[in-house]
Amino acid sequence: LQGVGTTFAVDLGTLYRIPAARLSFGLTVQNLGPSVVFINDDAASPLSRMLKVGTAWEAIAREQVSLVIAGDYNQSLLNGDIRLYGTGLELRVAQQLAGRFGYIADPYGNVGDVTYGLGVSWGNLTLDYGTHPQAKDADLDNVKKITLGYRF
């Protein structure tokens, strides 16, 4: 088969903060758009639309040290069996160095294990390293990610 798949999509999200309690709540719907059309309309595939909700609490908020505890839930809007759960924490020192530790569970994909990572910030630049587990029966190493970012 040969062809080109085309579509477009948007993500919609909102973030609600309660500064006095150092709490944040987020909600996102991802991949809103028409199905990907490959070759012809009969071969169209729907985008993987997801509903994501999460919360974070900054348990320690000092000038040199902060600790954030977070959790999220992701649900496929196409397949009710696909859902992911995550929880974790981030310890940040001097607003420049962050250590992260968490747990992710994906029952449908047979994934469930710890995640961890490190982050370094310098001005508006960020450099992050993290791991993500694979399916338990896949006999694969964890995925390792490195991200270079800029904060506006």
mmCIF file of C-alpha atoms in Angstrom:
data_model
loop_
_atom_site.group_PDB
_atom_site.id
_atom_site.type_symbol
_atom_site.label_atom_id
_atom_site.label_comp_id
_atom_site.label_asym_id
_atom_site.label_seq_id
_atom_site.Cartn_x
_atom_site.Cartn_y
_atom_site.Cartn_z
ATOM 1 C CA LEU A 1 0.000 0.000 0.000
ATOM 2 C CA GLN A 2 1.116 3.506 -0.744
ATOM 3 C CA GLY A 3 -0.462 6.798 0.085
ATOM 4 C CA VAL A 4 -0.403 9.827 2.296
ATOM 5 C CA GLY A 5 -2.488 10.187 5.428
ATOM 6 C CA THR A 6 -3.853 13.640 6.141
ATOM 7 C CA THR A 7 -5.840 15.257 8.911
ATOM 8 C CA PHE A 8 -5.592 18.018 11.497
ATOM 9 C CA ALA A 9 -6.283 18.135 15.214
ATOM 10 C CA VAL A 10 -6.419 20.452 18.208
ATOM 11 C CA ASP A 11 -6.002 19.916 21.928
ATOM 12 C CA LEU A 12 -8.142 21.809 24.438
ATOM 13 C CA GLY A 13 -7.166 22.209 28.049
ATOM 14 C CA THR A 14 -7.634 24.233 31.169
ATOM 15 C CA LEU A 15 -5.715 24.715 34.398
ATOM 16 C CA TYR A 16 -7.303 25.865 37.648
ATOM 17 C CA ARG A 17 -5.089 26.978 40.526
ATOM 18 C CA ILE A 18 -5.874 27.580 44.181
ATOM 19 C CA PRO A 19 -2.815 29.582 45.275
ATOM 20 C CA ALA A 20 -3.634 29.644 49.004
ATOM 21 C CA ALA A 21 -3.730 25.822 49.114
ATOM 22 C CA ARG A 22 -0.878 25.430 46.553
ATOM 23 C CA LEU A 23 -3.197 23.147 44.522
ATOM 24 C CA SER A 24 -3.603 22.859 40.755
ATOM 25 C CA PHE A 25 -6.182 20.940 38.728
ATOM 26 C CA GLY A 26 -5.934 20.327 34.998
ATOM 27 C CA LEU A 27 -8.189 18.931 32.285
ATOM 28 C CA THR A 28 -7.256 18.257 28.646
ATOM 29 C CA VAL A 29 -8.943 16.678 25.645
ATOM 30 C CA GLN A 30 -6.394 15.685 23.002
ATOM 31 C CA ASN A 31 -6.591 15.004 19.278
ATOM 32 C CA LEU A 32 -9.929 16.588 18.458
ATOM 33 C CA GLY A 33 -10.286 16.419 14.701
ATOM 34 C CA PRO A 34 -11.389 14.290 11.774
ATOM 35 C CA SER A 35 -10.096 10.780 11.125
ATOM 36 C CA VAL A 36 -6.869 10.249 9.191
ATOM 37 C CA VAL A 37 -7.746 9.535 5.562
ATOM 38 C CA PHE A 38 -5.308 7.106 3.962
ATOM 39 C CA ILE A 39 -5.831 6.299 0.266
ATOM 40 C CA ASN A 40 -9.641 6.830 0.452
ATOM 41 C CA ASP A 41 -12.425 7.582 2.940
ATOM 42 C CA ASP A 42 -13.098 3.870 3.475
ATOM 43 C CA ALA A 43 -9.601 3.485 4.935
ATOM 44 C CA ALA A 44 -9.992 6.363 7.437
ATOM 45 C CA SER A 45 -8.695 5.825 10.976
ATOM 46 C CA PRO A 46 -9.894 7.880 13.961
ATOM 47 C CA LEU A 47 -7.349 9.862 15.953
ATOM 48 C CA SER A 48 -6.484 8.562 19.421
ATOM 49 C CA ARG A 49 -8.636 11.021 21.358
ATOM 50 C CA MET A 50 -7.777 11.141 25.062
ATOM 51 C CA LEU A 51 -9.291 12.770 28.133
ATOM 52 C CA LYS A 52 -6.692 13.657 30.760
ATOM 53 C CA VAL A 53 -7.266 14.942 34.288
ATOM 54 C CA GLY A 54 -4.634 15.680 36.886
ATOM 55 C CA THR A 55 -3.880 17.387 40.134
ATOM 56 C CA ALA A 56 -0.750 18.681 41.856
ATOM 57 C CA TRP A 57 -0.039 19.864 45.366
ATOM 58 C CA GLU A 58 3.076 21.810 46.315
ATOM 59 C CA ALA A 59 3.639 20.266 49.747
ATOM 60 C CA ILE A 60 6.797 22.278 50.439
ATOM 61 C CA ALA A 61 7.179 25.760 48.973
ATOM 62 C CA ARG A 62 10.329 27.462 50.192
ATOM 63 C CA GLU A 63 12.728 29.722 48.350
ATOM 64 C CA GLN A 64 15.473 27.085 48.034
ATOM 65 C CA VAL A 65 13.420 23.844 48.162
ATOM 66 C CA SER A 66 10.046 22.757 46.803
ATOM 67 C CA LEU A 67 8.253 19.426 46.751
ATOM 68 C CA VAL A 68 5.334 18.760 44.395
ATOM 69 C CA ILE A 69 3.138 15.656 44.603
ATOM 70 C CA ALA A 70 1.046 14.939 41.506
ATOM 71 C CA GLY A 71 -1.341 12.412 40.026
ATOM 72 C CA ASP A 72 -3.150 11.974 36.724
ATOM 73 C CA TYR A 73 -5.642 9.794 34.910
ATOM 74 C CA ASN A 74 -5.824 9.340 31.125
ATOM 75 C CA GLN A 75 -8.831 7.754 29.408
ATOM 76 C CA SER A 76 -9.193 6.898 25.724
ATOM 77 C CA LEU A 77 -12.371 8.344 24.239
ATOM 78 C CA LEU A 78 -12.373 5.611 21.553
ATOM 79 C CA ASN A 79 -11.653 2.490 23.611
ATOM 80 C CA GLY A 80 -12.936 2.341 27.181
ATOM 81 C CA ASP A 81 -10.342 -0.315 28.060
ATOM 82 C CA ILE A 82 -7.402 2.043 27.471
ATOM 83 C CA ARG A 83 -6.659 4.059 30.600
ATOM 84 C CA LEU A 84 -3.476 5.110 32.351
ATOM 85 C CA TYR A 85 -2.797 6.126 35.935
ATOM 86 C CA GLY A 86 0.205 8.029 37.170
ATOM 87 C CA THR A 87 1.505 9.442 40.408
ATOM 88 C CA GLY A 88 4.782 11.002 41.377
ATOM 89 C CA LEU A 89 6.751 13.692 43.090
ATOM 90 C CA GLU A 90 9.332 16.295 42.196
ATOM 91 C CA LEU A 91 11.924 17.691 44.589
ATOM 92 C CA ARG A 92 13.434 20.953 43.279
ATOM 93 C CA VAL A 93 16.489 22.612 44.809
ATOM 94 C CA ALA A 94 17.461 26.258 44.227
ATOM 95 C CA GLN A 95 15.001 26.378 41.307
ATOM 96 C CA GLN A 96 17.735 24.782 39.172
ATOM 97 C CA LEU A 97 17.982 21.065 39.959
ATOM 98 C CA ALA A 98 15.012 18.678 40.088
ATOM 99 C CA GLY A 99 14.752 15.015 40.991
ATOM 100 C CA ARG A 100 11.604 13.092 40.000
ATOM 101 C CA PHE A 101 10.181 9.743 41.031
ATOM 102 C CA GLY A 102 6.839 8.186 40.191
ATOM 103 C CA TYR A 103 4.770 5.199 39.175
ATOM 104 C CA ILE A 104 2.770 4.601 35.995
ATOM 105 C CA ALA A 105 0.115 1.939 35.400
ATOM 106 C CA ASP A 106 -1.410 0.998 32.039
ATOM 107 C CA PRO A 107 -3.474 -2.176 32.569
ATOM 108 C CA TYR A 108 -4.413 -2.511 28.879
ATOM 109 C CA GLY A 109 -0.784 -2.283 27.752
ATOM 110 C CA ASN A 110 0.462 -4.439 30.648
ATOM 111 C CA VAL A 111 2.675 -1.603 31.913
ATOM 112 C CA GLY A 112 3.225 -0.889 35.572
ATOM 113 C CA ASP A 113 6.511 0.248 37.063
ATOM 114 C CA VAL A 114 8.456 3.129 38.566
ATOM 115 C CA THR A 115 9.623 6.151 36.612
ATOM 116 C CA TYR A 116 12.406 8.522 37.526
ATOM 117 C CA GLY A 117 14.295 11.470 36.141
ATOM 118 C CA LEU A 118 16.424 14.541 36.641
ATOM 119 C CA GLY A 119 16.101 18.096 35.424
ATOM 120 C CA VAL A 120 18.427 21.080 35.234
ATOM 121 C CA SER A 121 17.331 24.680 34.621
ATOM 122 C CA TRP A 122 19.525 27.591 33.664
ATOM 123 C CA GLY A 123 17.604 30.795 33.081
ATOM 124 C CA ASN A 124 14.835 29.887 30.619
ATOM 125 C CA LEU A 125 16.628 26.757 29.352
ATOM 126 C CA THR A 126 15.764 23.315 30.698
ATOM 127 C CA LEU A 127 17.409 19.941 30.213
ATOM 128 C CA ASP A 128 15.485 16.883 31.394
ATOM 129 C CA TYR A 129 16.190 13.149 31.508
ATOM 130 C CA GLY A 130 13.540 10.573 32.360
ATOM 131 C CA THR A 131 12.581 6.929 32.018
ATOM 132 C CA HIS A 132 9.316 5.223 31.085
ATOM 133 C CA PRO A 133 8.647 1.484 31.514
ATOM 134 C CA GLN A 134 7.709 -0.892 28.706
ATOM 135 C CA ALA A 135 5.104 -3.673 28.774
ATOM 136 C CA LYS A 136 6.000 -6.312 31.364
ATOM 137 C CA ASP A 137 5.991 -9.139 28.821
ATOM 138 C CA ALA A 138 7.919 -7.216 26.114
ATOM 139 C CA ASP A 139 11.426 -7.977 27.449
ATOM 140 C CA LEU A 140 12.515 -4.426 26.560
ATOM 141 C CA ASP A 141 14.517 -1.877 28.514
ATOM 142 C CA ASN A 142 12.816 1.253 29.816
ATOM 143 C CA VAL A 143 12.497 4.112 27.341
ATOM 144 C CA LYS A 144 14.987 6.858 28.125
ATOM 145 C CA LYS A 145 14.066 10.422 27.156
ATOM 146 C CA ILE A 146 16.184 13.548 26.982
ATOM 147 C CA THR A 147 14.444 16.885 26.443
ATOM 148 C CA LEU A 148 15.902 20.317 25.815
ATOM 149 C CA GLY A 149 13.366 23.082 26.406
ATOM 150 C CA TYR A 150 12.924 26.836 26.570
ATOM 151 C CA ARG A 151 10.380 28.528 28.842
ATOM 152 C CA PHE A 152 8.601 31.619 27.578
#
